[in-house]
Short mmCIF file of N, CA, C and O in Angstrom, two decimals:
data_model
loop_
_atom_site.label_atom_id
_atom_site.label_comp_id
_atom_site.label_asym_id
_atom_site.label_seq_id
_atom_site.Cartn_x
_atom_site.Cartn_y
_atom_site.Cartn_z
N MET T 1 93.66 79.92 122.32
CA MET T 1 93.53 79.61 120.93
C MET T 1 93.32 80.90 120.14
O MET T 1 92.52 81.75 120.51
N ALA T 2 94.05 81.06 119.05
CA ALA T 2 93.97 82.27 118.25
C ALA T 2 92.67 82.30 117.45
O ALA T 2 92.18 81.28 116.98
N LYS T 3 92.12 83.49 117.34
CA LYS T 3 90.90 83.64 116.57
C LYS T 3 91.23 83.65 115.08
O LYS T 3 92.26 84.16 114.66
N LYS T 4 90.35 83.09 114.29
CA LYS T 4 90.54 83.06 112.85
C LYS T 4 90.10 84.41 112.27
O LYS T 4 89.19 85.06 112.79
N PRO T 5 90.75 84.85 111.18
CA PRO T 5 90.31 86.10 110.56
C PRO T 5 88.91 85.96 109.97
O PRO T 5 88.46 84.86 109.67
N MET T 6 88.26 87.08 109.79
CA MET T 6 86.91 87.06 109.26
C MET T 6 86.90 86.59 107.81
O MET T 6 87.75 87.00 107.02
N THR T 7 85.97 85.76 107.48
CA THR T 7 85.80 85.32 106.10
C THR T 7 84.80 86.26 105.42
O THR T 7 84.20 87.12 106.07
N ASN T 8 84.63 86.09 104.13
CA ASN T 8 83.70 86.95 103.41
C ASN T 8 82.29 86.85 103.96
O ASN T 8 81.58 87.84 104.05
N LEU T 9 81.87 85.66 104.33
CA LEU T 9 80.50 85.49 104.83
C LEU T 9 80.29 86.21 106.15
O LEU T 9 79.23 86.77 106.40
N ARG T 10 81.29 86.22 107.02
CA ARG T 10 81.14 86.86 108.32
C ARG T 10 81.43 88.35 108.27
O ARG T 10 81.10 89.08 109.20
N SER T 11 82.07 88.85 107.22
CA SER T 11 82.47 90.25 107.19
C SER T 11 81.41 91.18 106.60
O SER T 11 81.62 92.37 106.52
N TYR T 12 80.27 90.64 106.22
CA TYR T 12 79.22 91.48 105.66
C TYR T 12 77.94 91.44 106.49
O TYR T 12 76.85 91.27 105.95
N PRO T 13 78.02 91.60 107.81
CA PRO T 13 76.79 91.56 108.61
C PRO T 13 75.90 92.78 108.37
O PRO T 13 74.72 92.75 108.70
N PHE T 14 76.45 93.83 107.79
CA PHE T 14 75.67 95.03 107.56
C PHE T 14 74.82 94.95 106.30
O PHE T 14 74.07 95.87 105.99
N CYS T 15 74.92 93.87 105.54
CA CYS T 15 74.12 93.70 104.32
C CYS T 15 72.63 93.79 104.64
O CYS T 15 71.89 94.50 103.96
N GLY T 16 72.20 93.08 105.65
CA GLY T 16 70.79 93.10 106.02
C GLY T 16 70.38 94.43 106.64
O GLY T 16 69.27 94.92 106.41
N LYS T 17 71.27 95.02 107.40
CA LYS T 17 70.96 96.27 108.09
C LYS T 17 70.72 97.40 107.09
O LYS T 17 69.83 98.22 107.26
N PHE T 18 71.52 97.45 106.03
CA PHE T 18 71.40 98.52 105.04
C PHE T 18 70.75 98.06 103.75
O PHE T 18 70.78 98.78 102.75
N GLU T 19 70.20 96.85 103.75
CA GLU T 19 69.53 96.28 102.59
C GLU T 19 70.43 96.27 101.35
O GLU T 19 70.05 96.72 100.28
N LEU T 20 71.64 95.77 101.53
CA LEU T 20 72.59 95.62 100.44
C LEU T 20 72.73 94.15 100.09
O LEU T 20 72.59 93.29 100.94
N THR T 21 73.06 93.89 98.84
CA THR T 21 73.39 92.52 98.48
C THR T 21 74.84 92.27 98.86
O THR T 21 75.62 93.21 99.05
N LYS T 22 75.23 91.02 98.96
CA LYS T 22 76.62 90.70 99.29
C LYS T 22 77.55 91.19 98.19
O LYS T 22 78.67 91.61 98.46
N LYS T 23 77.09 91.16 96.95
CA LYS T 23 77.91 91.64 95.83
C LYS T 23 78.18 93.14 95.96
O LYS T 23 79.30 93.60 95.75
N THR T 24 77.16 93.90 96.32
CA THR T 24 77.32 95.34 96.50
C THR T 24 78.23 95.64 97.68
O THR T 24 79.12 96.49 97.58
N ALA T 25 78.04 94.95 98.79
CA ALA T 25 78.87 95.15 99.97
C ALA T 25 80.33 94.79 99.66
O ALA T 25 81.25 95.50 100.07
N SER T 26 80.52 93.71 98.92
CA SER T 26 81.87 93.30 98.54
C SER T 26 82.53 94.37 97.67
O SER T 26 83.71 94.69 97.83
N GLY T 27 81.75 94.93 96.75
CA GLY T 27 82.28 95.99 95.89
C GLY T 27 82.68 97.23 96.67
O GLY T 27 83.71 97.85 96.39
N ILE T 28 81.89 97.58 97.67
CA ILE T 28 82.20 98.75 98.50
C ILE T 28 83.50 98.52 99.26
O ILE T 28 84.38 99.38 99.30
N ILE T 29 83.63 97.35 99.87
CA ILE T 29 84.84 97.05 100.63
C ILE T 29 86.06 97.00 99.72
O ILE T 29 87.14 97.52 100.06
N ASP T 30 85.92 96.42 98.53
CA ASP T 30 87.04 96.38 97.58
C ASP T 30 87.46 97.78 97.15
O ASP T 30 88.66 98.06 97.02
N GLU T 31 86.50 98.66 96.91
CA GLU T 31 86.82 100.02 96.51
C GLU T 31 87.51 100.80 97.62
O GLU T 31 88.45 101.56 97.37
N VAL T 32 87.05 100.63 98.85
CA VAL T 32 87.69 101.31 99.99
C VAL T 32 89.12 100.78 100.15
O VAL T 32 90.05 101.57 100.39
N ALA T 33 89.32 99.48 99.99
CA ALA T 33 90.67 98.90 100.10
C ALA T 33 91.57 99.42 98.99
O ALA T 33 92.73 99.78 99.24
N ALA T 34 91.06 99.51 97.76
CA ALA T 34 91.86 100.03 96.64
C ALA T 34 92.22 101.49 96.86
O ALA T 34 93.35 101.93 96.60
N LEU T 35 91.25 102.26 97.36
CA LEU T 35 91.50 103.67 97.67
C LEU T 35 92.56 103.81 98.76
O LEU T 35 93.46 104.64 98.66
N ALA T 36 92.48 102.98 99.79
CA ALA T 36 93.45 103.03 100.88
C ALA T 36 94.85 102.72 100.37
O ALA T 36 95.81 103.41 100.73
N VAL T 37 94.99 101.71 99.53
CA VAL T 37 96.31 101.35 99.00
C VAL T 37 96.87 102.47 98.13
O VAL T 37 98.02 102.88 98.27
N SER T 38 96.05 103.00 97.22
CA SER T 38 96.56 104.04 96.31
C SER T 38 96.92 105.32 97.06
O SER T 38 97.96 105.93 96.79
N GLU T 39 96.08 105.73 98.00
CA GLU T 39 96.37 106.95 98.76
C GLU T 39 97.58 106.78 99.66
O GLU T 39 98.37 107.71 99.84
N THR T 40 97.75 105.60 100.24
CA THR T 40 98.91 105.36 101.10
C THR T 40 100.19 105.39 100.28
O THR T 40 101.20 105.94 100.71
N LYS T 41 100.16 104.82 99.09
CA LYS T 41 101.34 104.85 98.22
C LYS T 41 101.65 106.27 97.77
O LYS T 41 102.81 106.66 97.69
N LYS T 42 100.61 107.06 97.48
CA LYS T 42 100.81 108.40 96.96
C LYS T 42 101.21 109.39 98.06
O LYS T 42 102.15 110.16 97.90
N ASN T 43 100.51 109.37 99.18
CA ASN T 43 100.70 110.38 100.23
C ASN T 43 101.48 109.90 101.44
O ASN T 43 101.84 110.70 102.29
N GLY T 44 101.66 108.58 101.58
CA GLY T 44 102.37 108.07 102.73
C GLY T 44 101.47 107.69 103.90
O GLY T 44 101.92 107.05 104.84
N SER T 45 100.20 108.12 103.86
CA SER T 45 99.27 107.73 104.91
C SER T 45 97.84 107.84 104.38
O SER T 45 97.57 108.55 103.42
N PHE T 46 96.95 107.14 105.05
CA PHE T 46 95.53 107.16 104.70
C PHE T 46 94.73 107.02 105.98
O PHE T 46 94.95 106.10 106.75
N THR T 47 93.82 107.96 106.22
CA THR T 47 92.99 107.91 107.42
C THR T 47 91.55 107.64 107.03
O THR T 47 90.99 108.34 106.19
N LEU T 48 90.98 106.63 107.64
CA LEU T 48 89.56 106.34 107.49
C LEU T 48 88.92 106.74 108.82
O LEU T 48 89.08 106.04 109.82
N PRO T 49 88.24 107.90 108.84
CA PRO T 49 87.73 108.43 110.11
C PRO T 49 86.88 107.41 110.87
O PRO T 49 86.01 106.76 110.31
N GLY T 50 87.18 107.30 112.14
CA GLY T 50 86.44 106.40 113.00
C GLY T 50 86.93 104.96 112.97
O GLY T 50 86.48 104.14 113.76
N ILE T 51 87.85 104.64 112.05
CA ILE T 51 88.34 103.27 111.93
C ILE T 51 89.83 103.18 112.20
O ILE T 51 90.27 102.43 113.04
N GLY T 52 90.62 103.96 111.48
CA GLY T 52 92.05 103.89 111.72
C GLY T 52 92.84 104.61 110.65
O GLY T 52 92.30 105.25 109.76
N LYS T 53 94.15 104.47 110.76
CA LYS T 53 95.07 105.16 109.87
C LYS T 53 96.11 104.17 109.36
O LYS T 53 96.67 103.40 110.14
N LEU T 54 96.36 104.20 108.05
CA LEU T 54 97.44 103.41 107.45
C LEU T 54 98.61 104.35 107.22
O LEU T 54 98.43 105.45 106.70
N VAL T 55 99.80 103.92 107.60
CA VAL T 55 101.00 104.73 107.42
C VAL T 55 102.04 103.89 106.72
O VAL T 55 102.30 102.74 107.10
N LEU T 56 102.65 104.46 105.67
CA LEU T 56 103.69 103.78 104.93
C LEU T 56 105.01 103.95 105.68
O LEU T 56 105.39 105.07 106.03
N VAL T 57 105.70 102.84 105.95
CA VAL T 57 106.95 102.87 106.69
C VAL T 57 108.04 102.27 105.83
O VAL T 57 107.88 101.19 105.28
N LYS T 58 109.14 103.00 105.70
CA LYS T 58 110.28 102.48 104.95
C LYS T 58 111.24 101.83 105.93
O LYS T 58 111.67 102.45 106.90
N ARG T 59 111.56 100.57 105.68
CA ARG T 59 112.46 99.83 106.56
C ARG T 59 113.55 99.17 105.75
O ARG T 59 113.35 98.79 104.61
N LYS T 60 114.69 99.01 106.38
CA LYS T 60 115.77 98.28 105.73
C LYS T 60 115.48 96.79 105.81
O LYS T 60 114.76 96.33 106.70
N LEU T 61 116.05 96.05 104.90
CA LEU T 61 115.89 94.60 104.94
C LEU T 61 116.59 94.03 106.17
O LEU T 61 117.60 94.56 106.63
N ALA T 62 116.06 92.97 106.68
CA ALA T 62 116.66 92.31 107.84
C ALA T 62 117.99 91.68 107.45
O ALA T 62 118.22 91.34 106.28
N TRP T 63 118.85 91.50 108.41
CA TRP T 63 120.17 90.91 108.18
C TRP T 63 120.04 89.53 107.54
O TRP T 63 120.80 89.18 106.64
N VAL T 64 119.07 88.76 107.96
CA VAL T 64 118.86 87.41 107.42
C VAL T 64 118.53 87.48 105.94
O VAL T 64 119.03 86.71 105.13
N ALA T 65 117.69 88.43 105.55
CA ALA T 65 117.33 88.58 104.14
C ALA T 65 118.55 88.95 103.31
O ALA T 65 118.72 88.46 102.19
N ILE T 66 119.40 89.80 103.85
CA ILE T 66 120.61 90.20 103.13
C ILE T 66 121.51 88.98 102.93
O ILE T 66 122.06 88.77 101.85
N GLN T 67 121.65 88.16 103.97
CA GLN T 67 122.48 86.97 103.86
C GLN T 67 121.91 85.97 102.86
O GLN T 67 122.64 85.35 102.10
N LEU T 68 120.59 85.80 102.85
CA LEU T 68 119.97 84.87 101.93
C LEU T 68 120.09 85.33 100.49
O LEU T 68 120.28 84.52 99.58
N LEU T 69 119.99 86.64 100.26
CA LEU T 69 120.07 87.16 98.90
C LEU T 69 121.51 87.32 98.43
O LEU T 69 121.76 87.49 97.25
N GLY T 70 122.44 87.28 99.34
CA GLY T 70 123.85 87.30 98.99
C GLY T 70 124.41 88.64 98.57
O GLY T 70 125.44 88.70 97.91
N SER T 71 123.76 89.71 98.93
CA SER T 71 124.27 91.02 98.57
C SER T 71 124.02 91.99 99.72
O SER T 71 122.98 91.96 100.36
N ASP T 72 124.98 92.86 99.97
CA ASP T 72 124.79 93.85 101.02
C ASP T 72 124.45 95.21 100.42
O ASP T 72 124.37 96.20 101.13
N LYS T 73 124.23 95.28 99.11
CA LYS T 73 123.91 96.53 98.47
C LYS T 73 122.46 96.57 98.00
O LYS T 73 122.13 97.11 96.95
N ILE T 74 121.56 95.98 98.78
CA ILE T 74 120.15 95.97 98.46
C ILE T 74 119.53 97.23 99.04
O ILE T 74 119.72 97.53 100.21
N PRO T 75 118.81 98.01 98.23
CA PRO T 75 118.20 99.23 98.76
C PRO T 75 117.07 98.91 99.74
O PRO T 75 116.52 97.83 99.73
N ALA T 76 116.75 99.91 100.57
CA ALA T 76 115.65 99.74 101.52
C ALA T 76 114.36 99.53 100.75
O ALA T 76 114.18 100.08 99.66
N LYS T 77 113.48 98.72 101.28
CA LYS T 77 112.24 98.36 100.61
C LYS T 77 111.07 98.93 101.39
O LYS T 77 111.05 98.89 102.61
N THR T 78 110.08 99.43 100.66
CA THR T 78 108.85 99.90 101.29
C THR T 78 107.89 98.74 101.34
O THR T 78 107.56 98.16 100.33
N TRP T 79 107.44 98.42 102.54
CA TRP T 79 106.52 97.29 102.70
C TRP T 79 105.15 97.76 102.90
O TRP T 79 104.75 98.63 103.45
#
């Protein structure tokens, strides 16, 4: 059975450890996510030391998508 993704309530276990409110912890996570998205778009990658690295990959559309959209002149999309 596949595990369910973490919900907001389960993703803030460090609130008690660092004496943060859930609102503050949520704000921190939102800011880190916004920073990761903006830096990845700007530089092509974003590294959060000790956690991981986001890398922007440019891929062509799948053949099925081209057939559904009805055009073979669709530029490659950054996902």
